[in-house]
Structures are given as structure tokens and as C-alpha cells.
């Protein structure tokens, strides 16, 4: 398992296994590793699982669509051309996970072949209706003038609000299971377990230490998990310490979780580090956990 695997290496592996290009190894590409704190090098939360010619996106923080376009242009990931993206799964409705939801739906929608499919917690339909209202003038201009539009309804999103944990998607060799996590007073907040023929990838979403994450991630190929640097957290005022500890996972807690779950690879994302260097999140986990762990950056591939 390597970082920044090139497309040619992936396809070469597929040839060696007697697979076609579309059936090549499942790819995980980080499209946003940031937090609500503005950072020019890190887009808001988002990642893509690529399998059998399809991209499955998880979260859509600000800047995620631009990262997808970068991956298409610089990494040859055709599945991440915006109109090729057919599915997005939201963990919860905080802004740093949703600001590019409307951007994804609106980008070049008149060139889509099918509507975007969106999955997420209660409130997603209302958010989608608000996107329609925000883009009302644009939609009217594009559909009411002389612009060639093959299907004037393709700006619309097919929304599935997840009522209960369980399998929410099972098609094309990909099974996606939603499970509840503990993100402060946000109910529900979800993580996702993605199973393809060659990989199991677990995405924590935003959460404190959670036994369900342990169970879902046990023996997974990759666990993508949020984290807080304890050095940075410990310097915060007490009220902010309390808030963040009720919503996020300290490095010592994540090390304990990883010891129990034993994923092949632990990927740190949504890294809250406050005044401490961001690298403290990695070093603090590594001090307590001897498995393979990496600090993700935007456009890293695993």
C-alpha cells in the first residue's frame, strides 16, 4: 500500500492480475483534509473512492470540487471530472463538510448524463431545495434562453435521507454502510464503511472515540479518521477544550482505537492542531500506536 500511487502503476497491477482498466485496484483519493479553520493548502473535508470506473465521494467541503478537477487533470482520474461524479455521501451537515455540495451539483450540470445522487442525514433535502433557490436565476437563464440544454432537469439532485444505520448503497460491486458516530450534539452524524472486491475502507466522519468505529474498522484495509493534536488542544481555554473533546478524537484516543481495530493503514485527516504544528497529530499517534499511520494531504492517494 503506497501513497500517491500513479495511474500507470495501478493499471499495471490490473494487467498483472488479468483485470481490465475499469476493474483495476480500488483507489482512495483525498480531496480535502481541512477543518473549518481556513487553510490555503487544505480544502474542506472530502475524499473519493474510485472503483470500476465510478467515483463515490464522501463529504463536500469548500474547495473539494477544485481538488477533484485537479485530480482529473494532473492524475488522470477521469472519474473525478465533475459531470462524471454520480454519487456523494455526506457524514453530517456542518459547513466544512457541505459547502461544495451545491458547487458539485451546479458545475456543468447541463452536460450531465444523469442526476447527481446524494445521501446523508435528515436535512439534506432542505439543503438541496436551498441550493435550487440560490441558483434560481442561473437555472432560469440556462433553461429559458438559447443555450443548448439536453435535459433541463439535470440541475436537480436525487436525495436519499438516511433514516437508520445500515447498507445505503449496494451496486456495481460496491457496498456502502452508514453507521452512527458521536459528534457532540449533532444527531445523526454518520461514518461510512465502503467494501469493494479488493478493499475495505472505513471513514469516521467527525466523531469522538466511538466503539462502533472500532467494530466497523476492525481489520479494514484503510481507516480514515479525524484527529486532534493533544498539544494544541491542551492550550485552549477550558470551554473550547470541553467543546472539542465532546465532538472530536484526541490523538491518545485514536491510538487506542487503532490498537483495537488494527487497520492495515490509518490515515489522519480533518486535523485540528490549533497553535501546535500539524505534525504533532502524527507524532502523538505514532508514540502510542505502532501500526502504519500517515498524515494525509490533499490529493494524496492510498
CSV table of C-alpha atoms in Angstrom, one decimal:
chain,number,residue,atom,x,y,z
A,1,UNK,CA,0.0,0.0,0.0
A,2,UNK,CA,1.7,3.2,-1.1
A,3,UNK,CA,1.0,6.9,-1.2
A,4,UNK,CA,0.5,8.8,-4.4
A,5,UNK,CA,0.2,5.7,-6.5
A,6,UNK,CA,0.4,6.6,-10.2
A,7,UNK,CA,-2.4,5.7,-12.6
A,8,UNK,CA,0.1,3.7,-14.6
A,9,UNK,CA,1.1,1.7,-11.6
A,10,UNK,CA,-2.5,0.9,-10.8
A,11,UNK,CA,-3.2,-0.2,-14.3
A,12,UNK,CA,-0.1,-2.2,-14.5
A,13,UNK,CA,-1.2,-4.1,-11.4
A,14,UNK,CA,-4.6,-4.7,-13.1
A,15,UNK,CA,-2.9,-6.2,-16.1
A,16,UNK,CA,-0.8,-8.4,-13.9
A,17,UNK,CA,-3.9,-9.7,-12.3
A,18,UNK,CA,-5.7,-10.2,-15.6
A,19,UNK,CA,-8.0,-7.3,-14.9
A,20,UNK,CA,-9.3,-4.7,-17.3
A,21,UNK,CA,-8.5,-1.0,-16.6
A,22,UNK,CA,-12.1,-0.4,-15.3
A,23,UNK,CA,-11.6,-3.3,-12.8
A,24,UNK,CA,-8.2,-2.1,-11.5
A,25,UNK,CA,-7.5,-1.7,-7.9
A,26,UNK,CA,-9.8,0.5,-5.8
A,27,UNK,CA,-8.3,3.9,-5.3
A,28,UNK,CA,-8.8,6.3,-2.4
A,29,UNK,CA,-8.0,10.0,-3.2
A,30,UNK,CA,-8.1,12.7,-0.5
A,31,UNK,CA,-9.9,15.7,-1.9
A,32,UNK,CA,-10.0,17.8,1.2
A,33,UNK,CA,-8.2,17.2,4.5
A,34,UNK,CA,-9.0,20.5,6.2
A,35,UNK,CA,-11.3,21.8,9.0
A,36,UNK,CA,-13.4,24.9,9.5
A,37,UNK,CA,-10.1,26.8,10.0
A,38,UNK,CA,-9.1,28.4,6.7
A,39,UNK,CA,-6.0,26.9,5.2
A,40,UNK,CA,-4.7,27.6,1.7
A,41,UNK,CA,-3.2,24.1,1.4
A,42,UNK,CA,-6.2,22.1,2.6
A,43,UNK,CA,-9.7,22.1,1.2
A,44,UNK,CA,-12.7,21.3,3.4
A,45,UNK,CA,-13.5,17.6,4.1
A,46,UNK,CA,-13.8,15.3,1.2
A,47,UNK,CA,-12.5,12.1,-0.3
A,48,UNK,CA,-13.2,9.9,-3.3
A,49,UNK,CA,-13.3,6.1,-3.5
A,50,UNK,CA,-12.8,5.1,-7.2
A,51,UNK,CA,-13.9,1.6,-8.3
A,52,UNK,CA,-14.8,0.1,-11.7
A,53,UNK,CA,-14.9,3.5,-13.4
A,54,UNK,CA,-17.1,5.2,-10.8
A,55,UNK,CA,-16.3,7.8,-8.2
A,56,UNK,CA,-18.0,7.7,-4.8
A,57,UNK,CA,-17.5,11.0,-2.9
A,58,UNK,CA,-17.7,11.3,0.9
A,59,UNK,CA,-18.3,14.9,2.1
A,60,UNK,CA,-18.1,18.1,0.1
A,61,UNK,CA,-16.2,20.8,2.0
A,62,UNK,CA,-15.3,24.1,0.4
A,63,UNK,CA,-12.7,23.6,-2.4
A,64,UNK,CA,-13.4,19.9,-2.8
A,65,UNK,CA,-14.6,20.3,-6.4
A,66,UNK,CA,-11.5,22.1,-7.4
A,67,UNK,CA,-9.4,19.3,-5.9
A,68,UNK,CA,-11.5,16.8,-7.9
A,69,UNK,CA,-10.7,18.8,-11.1
A,70,UNK,CA,-7.0,18.9,-10.2
A,71,UNK,CA,-7.1,15.1,-9.7
A,72,UNK,CA,-8.7,14.7,-13.2
A,73,UNK,CA,-6.2,17.0,-14.8
A,74,UNK,CA,-2.9,16.1,-13.0
A,75,UNK,CA,-3.6,12.5,-12.0
A,76,UNK,CA,-5.6,11.2,-14.9
A,77,UNK,CA,-8.6,10.4,-12.8
A,78,UNK,CA,-11.4,10.7,-15.4
A,79,UNK,CA,-14.0,9.6,-12.8
A,80,UNK,CA,-13.4,12.9,-11.0
A,81,UNK,CA,-14.4,15.1,-13.9
A,82,UNK,CA,-17.4,16.9,-12.2
A,83,UNK,CA,-20.1,15.6,-14.6
A,84,UNK,CA,-18.8,12.1,-14.2
A,85,UNK,CA,-19.3,12.1,-10.4
A,86,UNK,CA,-22.6,10.4,-9.8
A,87,UNK,CA,-22.7,9.8,-6.0
A,88,UNK,CA,-21.9,11.8,-2.9
A,89,UNK,CA,-22.4,10.7,0.7
A,90,UNK,CA,-22.4,13.3,3.5
A,91,UNK,CA,-21.4,12.4,7.0
A,92,UNK,CA,-23.2,15.4,8.6
A,93,UNK,CA,-24.3,18.9,7.7
A,94,UNK,CA,-21.6,21.1,9.2
A,95,UNK,CA,-20.4,23.7,6.7
A,96,UNK,CA,-16.9,22.4,6.3
A,97,UNK,CA,-18.4,19.1,5.0
A,98,UNK,CA,-21.1,20.6,2.8
A,99,UNK,CA,-20.0,24.0,1.2
A,100,UNK,CA,-19.2,22.4,-2.1
A,101,UNK,CA,-22.3,20.3,-2.3
A,102,UNK,CA,-24.1,23.0,-4.3
A,103,UNK,CA,-20.9,23.5,-6.3
A,104,UNK,CA,-20.8,19.9,-7.3
A,105,UNK,CA,-24.4,19.9,-8.3
A,106,UNK,CA,-24.2,23.1,-10.3
A,107,UNK,CA,-20.8,22.5,-12.1
A,108,UNK,CA,-21.6,21.9,-15.8
A,109,UNK,CA,-24.9,20.3,-14.9
A,110,UNK,CA,-26.2,20.8,-18.4
A,111,UNK,CA,-23.5,18.4,-19.6
A,112,UNK,CA,-24.5,15.6,-17.2
A,113,UNK,CA,-26.0,12.3,-18.4
A,114,UNK,CA,-27.7,11.6,-15.1
A,115,UNK,CA,-28.7,13.4,-12.0
A,116,UNK,CA,-26.3,13.5,-9.0
A,117,UNK,CA,-27.3,11.0,-6.3
A,118,UNK,CA,-26.8,12.4,-2.8
A,119,UNK,CA,-27.1,10.5,0.5
A,120,UNK,CA,-26.9,12.0,4.0
A,121,UNK,CA,-28.7,12.8,7.3
A,122,UNK,CA,-32.1,14.4,7.7
A,123,UNK,CA,-31.9,18.0,6.5
A,124,UNK,CA,-30.2,17.1,3.2
A,125,UNK,CA,-33.4,17.6,1.2
A,126,UNK,CA,-34.0,21.0,2.7
A,127,UNK,CA,-30.3,21.9,1.9
A,128,UNK,CA,-30.9,20.8,-1.6
A,129,UNK,CA,-34.0,22.9,-2.0
A,130,UNK,CA,-32.0,25.9,-0.7
A,131,UNK,CA,-29.4,25.2,-3.4
A,132,UNK,CA,-32.2,25.3,-6.1
A,133,UNK,CA,-33.4,28.7,-4.6
A,134,UNK,CA,-29.9,30.1,-4.6
A,135,UNK,CA,-29.3,29.1,-8.2
A,136,UNK,CA,-32.8,30.1,-9.3
A,137,UNK,CA,-31.7,32.9,-11.6
A,138,UNK,CA,-28.9,30.8,-13.1
A,139,UNK,CA,-31.2,27.9,-13.8
A,140,UNK,CA,-33.8,30.1,-15.4
A,141,UNK,CA,-31.2,31.8,-17.6
A,142,UNK,CA,-29.7,28.5,-18.8
A,143,UNK,CA,-33.0,26.7,-19.4
A,144,UNK,CA,-35.0,29.7,-20.7
A,145,UNK,CA,-32.6,31.1,-23.3
A,146,UNK,CA,-30.9,29.8,-26.4
A,147,UNK,CA,-28.2,27.7,-24.5
A,148,UNK,CA,-28.4,24.1,-25.8
A,149,UNK,CA,-29.5,22.0,-22.8
A,150,UNK,CA,-30.3,18.4,-23.5
A,151,UNK,CA,-32.3,17.9,-20.2
A,152,UNK,CA,-33.3,21.0,-18.2
A,153,UNK,CA,-33.9,18.9,-15.1
A,154,UNK,CA,-30.3,17.7,-14.6
A,155,UNK,CA,-29.5,20.5,-12.2
A,156,UNK,CA,-31.7,18.6,-9.7
A,157,UNK,CA,-30.3,16.1,-7.2
A,158,UNK,CA,-31.9,12.8,-6.3
A,159,UNK,CA,-31.7,12.9,-2.5
A,160,UNK,CA,-31.8,10.0,0.0
A,161,UNK,CA,-32.1,11.0,3.6
A,162,UNK,CA,-30.7,8.1,5.7
A,163,UNK,CA,-33.2,7.2,8.4
A,164,UNK,CA,-31.4,4.4,10.1
A,165,UNK,CA,-27.9,3.0,10.1
A,166,UNK,CA,-27.2,0.1,7.6
A,167,UNK,CA,-26.5,-0.5,4.0
A,168,UNK,CA,-27.4,2.5,1.9
A,169,UNK,CA,-25.8,1.6,-1.4
A,170,UNK,CA,-25.1,-1.8,-3.0
A,171,UNK,CA,-24.4,-1.7,-6.7
A,172,UNK,CA,-21.6,-2.4,-9.1
A,173,UNK,CA,-19.6,-4.4,-6.6
A,174,UNK,CA,-19.6,-1.6,-4.1
A,175,UNK,CA,-21.4,-1.8,-0.7
A,176,UNK,CA,-21.7,1.3,1.4
A,177,UNK,CA,-22.9,1.0,5.0
A,178,UNK,CA,-23.7,4.1,7.1
A,179,UNK,CA,-23.2,3.9,10.9
A,180,UNK,CA,-23.8,6.5,13.6
A,181,UNK,CA,-20.9,8.3,15.3
A,182,UNK,CA,-20.8,10.6,18.3
A,183,UNK,CA,-20.2,14.2,17.1
A,184,UNK,CA,-21.3,16.3,20.0
A,185,UNK,CA,-24.9,17.4,19.8
A,186,UNK,CA,-25.2,16.6,16.1
A,187,UNK,CA,-27.7,13.8,15.6
A,188,UNK,CA,-27.4,11.9,13.5
A,189,UNK,CA,-23.8,12.1,12.3
A,190,UNK,CA,-22.6,9.2,10.2
A,191,UNK,CA,-19.4,7.3,9.3
A,192,UNK,CA,-19.3,5.0,6.3
A,193,UNK,CA,-17.8,1.6,5.6
A,194,UNK,CA,-17.1,1.0,1.9
A,195,UNK,CA,-16.5,-2.5,0.7
A,196,UNK,CA,-15.3,-3.4,-2.8
A,197,UNK,CA,-13.9,-6.7,-4.1
A,198,UNK,CA,-10.4,-5.7,-3.2
A,199,UNK,CA,-10.6,-3.2,-0.3
A,200,UNK,CA,-12.5,-2.2,2.8
A,201,UNK,CA,-12.3,1.5,3.6
A,202,UNK,CA,-13.8,3.0,6.8
A,203,UNK,CA,-14.5,6.7,7.0
A,204,UNK,CA,-15.0,8.0,10.5
A,205,UNK,CA,-16.6,11.4,9.7
A,206,UNK,CA,-16.4,13.8,12.7
A,207,UNK,CA,-16.6,11.9,15.9
A,208,UNK,CA,-15.2,11.3,19.4
A,209,UNK,CA,-13.8,7.9,20.3
A,210,UNK,CA,-16.6,5.5,19.3
A,211,UNK,CA,-16.9,1.8,19.8
A,212,UNK,CA,-18.9,1.5,16.5
A,213,UNK,CA,-16.0,2.9,14.6
A,214,UNK,CA,-13.8,0.2,16.2
A,215,UNK,CA,-16.2,-2.5,15.2
A,216,UNK,CA,-16.5,-1.2,11.6
A,217,UNK,CA,-12.8,-0.7,11.2
A,218,UNK,CA,-11.6,-4.0,12.6
A,219,UNK,CA,-9.2,-5.5,10.1
A,220,UNK,CA,-10.0,-2.9,7.4
A,221,UNK,CA,-7.5,-2.1,4.7
A,222,UNK,CA,-7.8,1.6,5.4
A,223,UNK,CA,-9.3,3.6,8.3
A,224,UNK,CA,-9.6,7.4,7.5
A,225,UNK,CA,-10.1,9.1,10.8
A,226,UNK,CA,-10.3,12.7,12.1
A,227,UNK,CA,-7.9,13.7,14.9
A,228,UNK,CA,-7.0,16.5,17.4
A,229,UNK,CA,-3.4,17.2,18.5
A,230,UNK,CA,-3.4,17.0,22.3
A,231,UNK,CA,-0.6,19.5,22.4
A,232,UNK,CA,-2.7,22.1,20.6
A,233,UNK,CA,-5.9,21.1,22.4
A,234,UNK,CA,-4.3,21.4,25.9
A,235,UNK,CA,-3.5,25.1,25.3
A,236,UNK,CA,-7.1,26.0,24.5
A,237,UNK,CA,-9.4,27.8,27.1
A,238,UNK,CA,-11.4,25.3,29.1
A,239,UNK,CA,-14.7,25.9,27.3
A,240,UNK,CA,-13.1,25.2,24.0
A,241,UNK,CA,-11.4,22.1,25.3
A,242,UNK,CA,-14.8,20.8,26.5
A,243,UNK,CA,-16.5,21.5,23.2
A,244,UNK,CA,-13.8,19.9,21.1
A,245,UNK,CA,-13.5,16.9,23.4
A,246,UNK,CA,-17.2,16.3,23.1
A,247,UNK,CA,-17.0,16.3,19.3
A,248,UNK,CA,-13.6,15.0,18.2
A,249,UNK,CA,-11.0,12.4,18.9
A,250,UNK,CA,-7.7,13.2,20.8
A,251,UNK,CA,-4.6,11.6,19.5
A,252,UNK,CA,-4.3,9.3,22.5
A,253,UNK,CA,-7.9,8.1,22.0
A,254,UNK,CA,-7.3,7.5,18.3
A,255,UNK,CA,-4.2,5.5,19.1
A,256,UNK,CA,-6.3,3.3,21.5
A,257,UNK,CA,-9.0,2.9,18.8
A,258,UNK,CA,-6.4,1.9,16.2
A,259,UNK,CA,-4.8,-0.7,18.5
A,260,UNK,CA,-8.2,-2.3,19.0
A,261,UNK,CA,-9.3,-2.1,15.3
A,262,UNK,CA,-5.9,-2.9,13.7
A,263,UNK,CA,-6.5,-1.5,10.2
A,264,UNK,CA,-3.7,-2.1,7.7
A,265,UNK,CA,-3.4,1.7,7.3
A,266,UNK,CA,-4.6,4.6,9.5
A,267,UNK,CA,-5.0,7.9,7.5
A,268,UNK,CA,-5.3,11.1,9.6
A,269,UNK,CA,-7.5,13.8,8.2
A,270,UNK,CA,-9.5,16.8,9.5
A,271,UNK,CA,-6.5,17.6,11.6
A,272,UNK,CA,-7.3,20.0,14.4
A,273,UNK,CA,-4.0,21.3,15.8
A,274,UNK,CA,-4.7,24.9,16.8
A,275,UNK,CA,-1.4,26.6,17.8
A,276,UNK,CA,0.7,23.4,17.6
A,277,UNK,CA,2.5,22.3,14.4
A,278,UNK,CA,0.2,20.0,12.4
A,279,UNK,CA,2.8,17.2,12.5
A,280,UNK,CA,2.2,16.8,16.3
A,281,UNK,CA,-1.0,14.9,15.4
A,282,UNK,CA,1.1,12.3,13.6
A,283,UNK,CA,3.9,12.1,16.2
A,284,UNK,CA,1.5,11.8,19.1
A,285,UNK,CA,-0.4,8.9,17.5
A,286,UNK,CA,2.9,7.2,16.5
A,287,UNK,CA,4.1,7.5,20.1
A,288,UNK,CA,1.3,5.2,21.2
A,289,UNK,CA,0.5,3.1,18.2
A,290,UNK,CA,3.0,1.1,16.2
A,291,UNK,CA,0.8,0.4,13.1
A,292,UNK,CA,1.2,2.2,9.8
A,293,UNK,CA,-0.2,5.7,10.0
A,294,UNK,CA,0.1,8.7,7.7
A,295,UNK,CA,-0.9,12.4,7.9
A,296,UNK,CA,-2.9,13.0,4.8
A,297,UNK,CA,-2.6,15.9,2.5
A,298,UNK,CA,-4.9,17.0,-0.3
A,299,UNK,CA,-4.6,14.8,-3.4
A,300,UNK,CA,-2.8,12.0,-1.6
A,301,UNK,CA,-3.7,8.6,-2.9
A,302,UNK,CA,-3.9,5.3,-1.0
